Short mmCIF file of C-alpha atoms and ligand atoms in Angstrom, two decimals:
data_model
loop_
_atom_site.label_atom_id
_atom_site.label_comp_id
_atom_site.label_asym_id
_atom_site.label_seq_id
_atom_site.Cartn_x
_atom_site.Cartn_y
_atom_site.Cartn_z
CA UNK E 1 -5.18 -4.50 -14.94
CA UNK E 2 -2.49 -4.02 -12.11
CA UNK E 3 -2.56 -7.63 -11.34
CA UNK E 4 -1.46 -9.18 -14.43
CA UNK E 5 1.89 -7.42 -13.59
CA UNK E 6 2.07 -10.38 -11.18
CA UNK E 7 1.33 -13.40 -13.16
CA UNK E 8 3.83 -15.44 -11.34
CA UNK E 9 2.88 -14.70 -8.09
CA UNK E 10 -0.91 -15.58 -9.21
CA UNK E 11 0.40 -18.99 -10.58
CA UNK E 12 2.30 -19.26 -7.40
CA UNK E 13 -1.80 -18.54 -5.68
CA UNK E 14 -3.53 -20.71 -8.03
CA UNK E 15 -0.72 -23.62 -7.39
CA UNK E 16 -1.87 -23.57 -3.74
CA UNK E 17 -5.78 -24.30 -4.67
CA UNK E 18 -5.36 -28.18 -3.74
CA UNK E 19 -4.48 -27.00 -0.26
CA UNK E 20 -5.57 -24.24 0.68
CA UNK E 21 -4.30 -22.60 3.79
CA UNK E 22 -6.71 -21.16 6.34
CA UNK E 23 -5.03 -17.77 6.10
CA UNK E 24 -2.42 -16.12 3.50
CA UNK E 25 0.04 -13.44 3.74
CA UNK E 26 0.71 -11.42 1.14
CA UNK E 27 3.77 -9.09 1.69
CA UNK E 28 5.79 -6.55 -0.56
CA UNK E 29 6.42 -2.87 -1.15
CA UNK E 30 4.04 -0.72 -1.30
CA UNK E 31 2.18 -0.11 -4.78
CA UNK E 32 3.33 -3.41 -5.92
CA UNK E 33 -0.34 -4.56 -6.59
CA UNK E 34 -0.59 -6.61 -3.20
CA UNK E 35 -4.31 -6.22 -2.63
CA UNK E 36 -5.54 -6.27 -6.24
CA UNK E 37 -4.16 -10.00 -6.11
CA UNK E 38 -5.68 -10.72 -3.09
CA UNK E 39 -8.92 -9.09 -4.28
CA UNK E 40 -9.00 -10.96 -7.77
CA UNK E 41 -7.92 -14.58 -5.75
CA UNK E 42 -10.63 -14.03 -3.42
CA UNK E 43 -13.52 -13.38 -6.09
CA UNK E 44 -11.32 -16.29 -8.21
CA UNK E 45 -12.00 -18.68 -4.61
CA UNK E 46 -15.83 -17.28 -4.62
CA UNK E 47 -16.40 -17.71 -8.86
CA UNK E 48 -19.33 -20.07 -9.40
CA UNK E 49 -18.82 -20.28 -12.35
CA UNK E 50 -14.59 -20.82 -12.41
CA UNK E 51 -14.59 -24.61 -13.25
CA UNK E 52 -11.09 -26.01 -14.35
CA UNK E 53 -9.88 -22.04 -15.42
CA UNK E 54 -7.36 -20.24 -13.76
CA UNK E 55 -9.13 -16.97 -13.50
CA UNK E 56 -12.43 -16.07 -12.45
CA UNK E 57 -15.04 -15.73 -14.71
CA UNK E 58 -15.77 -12.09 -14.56
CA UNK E 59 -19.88 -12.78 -14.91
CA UNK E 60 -21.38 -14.96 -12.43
CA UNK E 61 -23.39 -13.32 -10.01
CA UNK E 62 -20.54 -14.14 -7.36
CA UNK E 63 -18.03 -11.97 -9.59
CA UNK E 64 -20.12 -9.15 -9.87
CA UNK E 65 -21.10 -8.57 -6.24
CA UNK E 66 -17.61 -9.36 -5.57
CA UNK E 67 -16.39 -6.26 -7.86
CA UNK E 68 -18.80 -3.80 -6.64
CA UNK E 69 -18.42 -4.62 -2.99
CA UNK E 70 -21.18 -6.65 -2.01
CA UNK E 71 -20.67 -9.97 -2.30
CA UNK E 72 -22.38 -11.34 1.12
CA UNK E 73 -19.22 -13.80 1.81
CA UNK E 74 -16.79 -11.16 1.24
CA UNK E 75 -15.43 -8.84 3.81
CA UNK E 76 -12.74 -6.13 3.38
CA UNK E 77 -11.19 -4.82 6.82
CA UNK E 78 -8.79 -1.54 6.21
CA UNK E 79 -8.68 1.86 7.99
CA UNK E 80 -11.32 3.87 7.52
CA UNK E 81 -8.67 6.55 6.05
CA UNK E 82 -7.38 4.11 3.89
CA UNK E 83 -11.22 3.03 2.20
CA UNK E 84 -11.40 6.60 1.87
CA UNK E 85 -8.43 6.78 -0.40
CA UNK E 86 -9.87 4.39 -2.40
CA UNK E 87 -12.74 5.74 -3.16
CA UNK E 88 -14.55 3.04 -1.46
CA UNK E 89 -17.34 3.54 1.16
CA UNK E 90 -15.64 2.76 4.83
CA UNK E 91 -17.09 -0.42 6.46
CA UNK E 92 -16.49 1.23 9.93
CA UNK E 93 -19.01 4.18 9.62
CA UNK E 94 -22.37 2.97 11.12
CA UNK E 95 -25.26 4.18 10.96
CA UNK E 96 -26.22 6.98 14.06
CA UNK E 97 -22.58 7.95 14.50
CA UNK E 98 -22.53 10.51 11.55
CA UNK E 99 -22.07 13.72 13.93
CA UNK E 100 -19.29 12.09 15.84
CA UNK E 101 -17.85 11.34 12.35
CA UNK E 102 -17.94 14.76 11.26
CA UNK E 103 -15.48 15.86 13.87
CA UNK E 104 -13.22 13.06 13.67
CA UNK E 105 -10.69 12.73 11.44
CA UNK E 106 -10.86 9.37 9.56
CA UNK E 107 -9.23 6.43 11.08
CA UNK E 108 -5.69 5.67 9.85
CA UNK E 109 -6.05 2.21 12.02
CA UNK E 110 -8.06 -0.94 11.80
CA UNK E 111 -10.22 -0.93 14.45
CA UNK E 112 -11.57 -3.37 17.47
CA UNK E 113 -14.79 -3.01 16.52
CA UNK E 114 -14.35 -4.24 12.97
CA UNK E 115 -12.14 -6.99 13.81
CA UNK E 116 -14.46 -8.26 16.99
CA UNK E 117 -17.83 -8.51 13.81
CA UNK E 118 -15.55 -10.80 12.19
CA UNK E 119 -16.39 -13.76 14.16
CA UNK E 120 -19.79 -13.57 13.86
CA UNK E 121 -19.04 -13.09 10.02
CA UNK E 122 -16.78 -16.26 9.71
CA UNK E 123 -19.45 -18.32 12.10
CA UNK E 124 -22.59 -17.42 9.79
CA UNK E 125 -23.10 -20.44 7.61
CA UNK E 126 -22.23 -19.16 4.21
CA UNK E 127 -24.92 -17.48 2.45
CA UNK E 128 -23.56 -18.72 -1.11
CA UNK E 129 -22.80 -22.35 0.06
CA UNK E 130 -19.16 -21.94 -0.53
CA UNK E 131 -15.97 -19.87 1.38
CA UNK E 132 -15.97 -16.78 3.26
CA UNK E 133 -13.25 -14.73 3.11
CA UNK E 134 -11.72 -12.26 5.02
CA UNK E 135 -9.35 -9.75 3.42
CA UNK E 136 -7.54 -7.59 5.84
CA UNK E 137 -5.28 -4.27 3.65
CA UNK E 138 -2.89 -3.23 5.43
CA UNK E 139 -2.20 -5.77 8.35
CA UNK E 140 -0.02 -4.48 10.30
CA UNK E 141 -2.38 -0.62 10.61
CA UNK E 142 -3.78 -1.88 14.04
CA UNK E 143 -2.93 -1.82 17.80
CA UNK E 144 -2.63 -4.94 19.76
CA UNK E 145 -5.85 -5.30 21.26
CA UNK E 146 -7.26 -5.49 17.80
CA UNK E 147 -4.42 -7.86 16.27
CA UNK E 148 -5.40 -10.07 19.44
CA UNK E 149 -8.95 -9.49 18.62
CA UNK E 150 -7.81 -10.89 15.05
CA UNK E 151 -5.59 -13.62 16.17
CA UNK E 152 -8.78 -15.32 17.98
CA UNK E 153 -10.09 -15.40 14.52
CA UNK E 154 -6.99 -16.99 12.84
CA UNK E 155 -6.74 -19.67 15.52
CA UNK E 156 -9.76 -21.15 15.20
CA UNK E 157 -11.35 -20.49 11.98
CA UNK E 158 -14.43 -21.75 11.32
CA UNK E 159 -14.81 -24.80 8.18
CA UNK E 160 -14.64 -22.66 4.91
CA UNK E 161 -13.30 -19.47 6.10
CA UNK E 162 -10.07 -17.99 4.95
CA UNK E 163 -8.48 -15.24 5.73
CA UNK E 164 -5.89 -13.37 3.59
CA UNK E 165 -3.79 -10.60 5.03
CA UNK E 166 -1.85 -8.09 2.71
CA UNK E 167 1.48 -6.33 4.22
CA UNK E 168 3.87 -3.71 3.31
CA UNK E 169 5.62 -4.40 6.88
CA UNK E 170 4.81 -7.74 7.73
CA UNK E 171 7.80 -6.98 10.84
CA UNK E 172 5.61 -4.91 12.61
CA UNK E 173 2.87 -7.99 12.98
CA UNK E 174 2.32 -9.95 15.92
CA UNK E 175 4.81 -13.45 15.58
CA UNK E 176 1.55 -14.65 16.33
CA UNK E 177 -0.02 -13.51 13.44
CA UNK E 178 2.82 -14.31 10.89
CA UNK E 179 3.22 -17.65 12.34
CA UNK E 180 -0.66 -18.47 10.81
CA UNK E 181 -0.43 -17.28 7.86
CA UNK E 182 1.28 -19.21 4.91
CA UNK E 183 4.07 -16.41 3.57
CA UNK E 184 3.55 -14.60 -0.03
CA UNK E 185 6.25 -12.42 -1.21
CA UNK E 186 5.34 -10.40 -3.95
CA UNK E 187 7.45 -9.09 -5.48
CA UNK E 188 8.67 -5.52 -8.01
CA UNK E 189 6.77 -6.34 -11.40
CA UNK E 190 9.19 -5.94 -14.34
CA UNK E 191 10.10 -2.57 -15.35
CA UNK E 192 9.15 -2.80 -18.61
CA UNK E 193 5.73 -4.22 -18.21
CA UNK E 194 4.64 -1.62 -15.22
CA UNK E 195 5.94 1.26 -17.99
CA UNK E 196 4.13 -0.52 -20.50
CA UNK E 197 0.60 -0.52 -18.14
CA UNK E 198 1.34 2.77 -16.35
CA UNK E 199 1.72 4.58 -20.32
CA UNK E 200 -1.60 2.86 -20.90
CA UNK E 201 -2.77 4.55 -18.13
CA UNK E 202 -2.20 7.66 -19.57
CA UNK E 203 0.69 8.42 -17.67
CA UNK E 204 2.93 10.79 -19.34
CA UNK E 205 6.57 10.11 -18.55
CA UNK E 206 6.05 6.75 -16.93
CA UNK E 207 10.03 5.94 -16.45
CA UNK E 208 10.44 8.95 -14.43
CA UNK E 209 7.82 8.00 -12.20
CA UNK E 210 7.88 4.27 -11.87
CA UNK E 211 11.71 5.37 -10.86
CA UNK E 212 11.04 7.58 -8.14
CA UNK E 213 8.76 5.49 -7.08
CA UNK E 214 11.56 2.45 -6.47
CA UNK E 215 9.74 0.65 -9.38
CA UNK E 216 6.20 -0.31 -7.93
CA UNK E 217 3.61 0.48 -10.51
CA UNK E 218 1.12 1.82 -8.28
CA UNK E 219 3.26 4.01 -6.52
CA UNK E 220 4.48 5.78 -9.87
CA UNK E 221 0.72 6.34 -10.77
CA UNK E 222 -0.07 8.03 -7.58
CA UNK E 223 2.77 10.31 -8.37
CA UNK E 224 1.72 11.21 -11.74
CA UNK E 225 -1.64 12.03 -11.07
CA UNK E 226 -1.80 13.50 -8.00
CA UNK E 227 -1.21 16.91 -6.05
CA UNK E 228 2.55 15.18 -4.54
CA UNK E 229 3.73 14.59 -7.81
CA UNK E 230 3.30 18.06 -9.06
CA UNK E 231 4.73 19.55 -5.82
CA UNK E 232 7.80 16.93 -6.51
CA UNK E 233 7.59 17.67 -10.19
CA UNK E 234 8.35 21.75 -9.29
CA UNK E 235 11.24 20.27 -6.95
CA UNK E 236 12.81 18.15 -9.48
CA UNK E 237 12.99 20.88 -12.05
CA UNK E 238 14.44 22.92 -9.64
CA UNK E 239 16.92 20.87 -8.66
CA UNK E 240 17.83 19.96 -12.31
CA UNK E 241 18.37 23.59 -12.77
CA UNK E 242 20.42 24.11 -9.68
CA UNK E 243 18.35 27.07 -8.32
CA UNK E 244 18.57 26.35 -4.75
CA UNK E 245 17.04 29.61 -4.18
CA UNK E 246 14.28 28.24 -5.57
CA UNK E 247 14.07 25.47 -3.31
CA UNK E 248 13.86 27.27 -0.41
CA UNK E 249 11.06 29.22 -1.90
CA UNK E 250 8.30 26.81 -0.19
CA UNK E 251 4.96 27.49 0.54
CA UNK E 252 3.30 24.85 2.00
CA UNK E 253 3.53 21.90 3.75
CA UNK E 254 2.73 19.56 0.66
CA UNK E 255 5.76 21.38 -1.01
CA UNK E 256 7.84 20.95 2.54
CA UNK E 257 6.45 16.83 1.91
CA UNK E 258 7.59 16.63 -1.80
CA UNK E 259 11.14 18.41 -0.73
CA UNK E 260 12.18 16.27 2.30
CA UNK E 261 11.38 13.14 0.05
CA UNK E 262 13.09 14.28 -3.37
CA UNK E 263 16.15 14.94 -1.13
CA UNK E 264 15.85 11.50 0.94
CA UNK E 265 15.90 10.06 -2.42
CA UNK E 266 18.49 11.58 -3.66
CA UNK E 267 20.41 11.39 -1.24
CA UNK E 268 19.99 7.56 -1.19
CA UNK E 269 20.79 7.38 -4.64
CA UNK E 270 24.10 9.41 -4.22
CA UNK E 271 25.13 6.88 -1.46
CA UNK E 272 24.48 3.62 -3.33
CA UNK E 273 25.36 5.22 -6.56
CA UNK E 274 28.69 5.73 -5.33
CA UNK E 275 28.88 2.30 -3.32
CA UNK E 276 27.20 -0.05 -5.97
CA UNK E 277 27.60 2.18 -9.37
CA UNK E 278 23.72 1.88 -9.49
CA UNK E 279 20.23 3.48 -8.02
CA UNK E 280 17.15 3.11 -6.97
CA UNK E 281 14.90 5.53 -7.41
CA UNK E 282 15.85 7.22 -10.88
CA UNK E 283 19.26 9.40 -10.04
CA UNK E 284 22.72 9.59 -11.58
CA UNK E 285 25.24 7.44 -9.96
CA UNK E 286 27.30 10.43 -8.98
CA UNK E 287 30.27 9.49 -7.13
CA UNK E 288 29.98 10.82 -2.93
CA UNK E 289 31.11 10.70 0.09
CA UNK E 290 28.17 7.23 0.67
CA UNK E 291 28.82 8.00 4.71
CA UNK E 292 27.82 11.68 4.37
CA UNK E 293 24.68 11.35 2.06
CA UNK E 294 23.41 7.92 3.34
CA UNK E 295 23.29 9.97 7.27
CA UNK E 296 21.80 12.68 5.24
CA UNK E 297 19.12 10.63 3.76
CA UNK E 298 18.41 9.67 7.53
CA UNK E 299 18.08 13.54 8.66
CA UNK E 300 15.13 13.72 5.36
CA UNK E 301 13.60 10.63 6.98
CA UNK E 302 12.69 12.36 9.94
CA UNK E 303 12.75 15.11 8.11
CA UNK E 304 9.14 13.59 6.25
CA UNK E 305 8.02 12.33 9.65
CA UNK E 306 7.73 15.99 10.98
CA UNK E 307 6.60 17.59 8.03
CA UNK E 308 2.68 16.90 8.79
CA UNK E 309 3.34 18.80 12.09
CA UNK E 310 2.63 22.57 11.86
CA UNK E 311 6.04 24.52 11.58
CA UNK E 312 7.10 27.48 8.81
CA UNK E 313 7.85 25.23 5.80
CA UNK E 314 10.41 28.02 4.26
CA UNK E 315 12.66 27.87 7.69
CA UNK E 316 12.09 24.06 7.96
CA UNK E 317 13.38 24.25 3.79
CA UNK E 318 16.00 25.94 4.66
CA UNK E 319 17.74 23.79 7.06
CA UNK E 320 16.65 20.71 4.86
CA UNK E 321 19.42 22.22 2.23
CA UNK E 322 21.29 23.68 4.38
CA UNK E 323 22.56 20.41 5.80
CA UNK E 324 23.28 18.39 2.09
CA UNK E 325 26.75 17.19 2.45
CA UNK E 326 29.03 18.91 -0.20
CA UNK E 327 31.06 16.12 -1.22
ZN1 ZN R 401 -17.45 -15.78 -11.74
#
């Protein structure tokens, strides 16, 4: 599983069992396996059946309603876009509200009204007689009136309750926020175990990918088996081949999406390549003018930004390459 790539950041989780905060944050790059350790510590801190171990048990009744979502002193508060994602039903839908669902798109933000039930939640005695716990993927993917809404939560929780937040930014929280929650980086797993788990996967070049990917696992997987990471795939071969014609032969905006961020990386890779002799996300260390690409890499930053806005993709392609620096 994804989380044993982070067996010292569990040990770090399991070393805080004595004294447990009230709330956790648990930051890192994206695809790093943040929320599958916050998952497995929560049904660990909800196990009846955990005694002196160090994982949970995996049978109890509390483990399996945790796993299939329905463990009565669980709750799991993410964008309704993101549950979708997951394959997981979203909490937020309710019933009555189906037609207004239908013509909306799905939420790519937490919302009030799923922070606001969590009081209620938290102030319920506990049905199981032990913790309830709050899991809230990704933190920062809400407005202020609902990170307020959250805060009132976090000031005064409730005996038992704990809250664990998971973070790919944890700058763009409120100081208010960060300031409650006990800090936990986690960190890139090694490279050679995330190869090792993302070829038992079934992923087929798994270097590649957990490259391009800056080395999170998860990250590399979604590449490899989805729709970007053949559109970057057709990119990458034509770039190896040096048909720039063929580059700016794009038809679609997930194309446009897997161009602008092959060349970001790449261009990001020239720059440090030639300032540090090393990269990050897979290229040659070709020497460069670093000034040139690393404003270049900017341009493809915005560059990805605009490319879910309607435009022609083969014009937009076209400047993309038109503006790589030569040097
Ligand atoms: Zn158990």
């Amino acid at each position: 599983m994804v989380y044993d790539l982070q067996k010292e950041t569990w040990t770090q989780l399991i070393g805080k069992l004595d004294r447990l905060p009230h709330a956790l944050l648990l930051h890192g790059a994206p695809g790093v396996g943040k929320l599958a350790l916050a998952e497995r510590f929560a049904q660990f801190l909800l196990c009846e059946k955990r005694g002196q171990g160090s994982v949970p048990c995996g049978s109890c009744e509390a483990c399996r309603w945790f796993r299939a979502g329905s463990h009565p002193d669980a709750r799991l508060v993410e964008p309704e876009a993101t549950a979708l994602a997951l394959g997981r039903p979203a909490s937020v839908a309710e019933e009555g509200e189906e037609d207004k669902k239908e013509k909306k798109k799905p939420s790519v933000q937490i919302k009030i009204e799923q922070t606001r039930g969590l009081a209620d939640f938290l102030n319920l005695a506990s049905h199981r007689g032990g913790r309830r716990i709050v899991i809230v993927h990704p933190a920062e993917d809400m407005n202020t009136a609902t990170a307020n809404s959250l805060l009132k939560g976090l000031e005064e929780p409730p005996g038992g309750a704990m809250f664990i937040l998971v973070s790919h930014r944890p700058a763009g929280l409120l100081p208010t926020i960060r300031s409650r929650c006990v800090p936990v980086p986690v960190p890139l797993p090694d490279a050679k175990a995330s190869v090792a788990w993302l070829t038992a996967q079934g992923v087929k070049n798994p270097q590649r990918w957990l490259a391009f990917a800056g080395g999170a696992p998860l990250r590399a997987l979604d590449y490899a088996t989805g729709e970007r990471g053949e559109a970057i795939e057709r990119v990458l071969r034509a770039i190896a081949s040096g048909n720039r014609a063929a580059l700016g032969e794009i038809k679609n905006r997930e194309e446009l999406e897997a161009l602008a961020e092959v060349l970001q990386k790449m261009a990001l890779d020239r720059a440090f390549g030639s300032l540090a002799g090393r990269t990050k996300y897979g290229g040659a260390a070709v020497p460069g003018d670093p000034r040139a690409w690393l404003a270049y890499a900017r341009a493809m930053g915005r560059h990805r930004a605009l490319t879910s806005h309607p435009l022609n993709p083969k014009l937009f392609a076209g400047e993309m390459l038109a503006g790589m620096p030569t040097t």
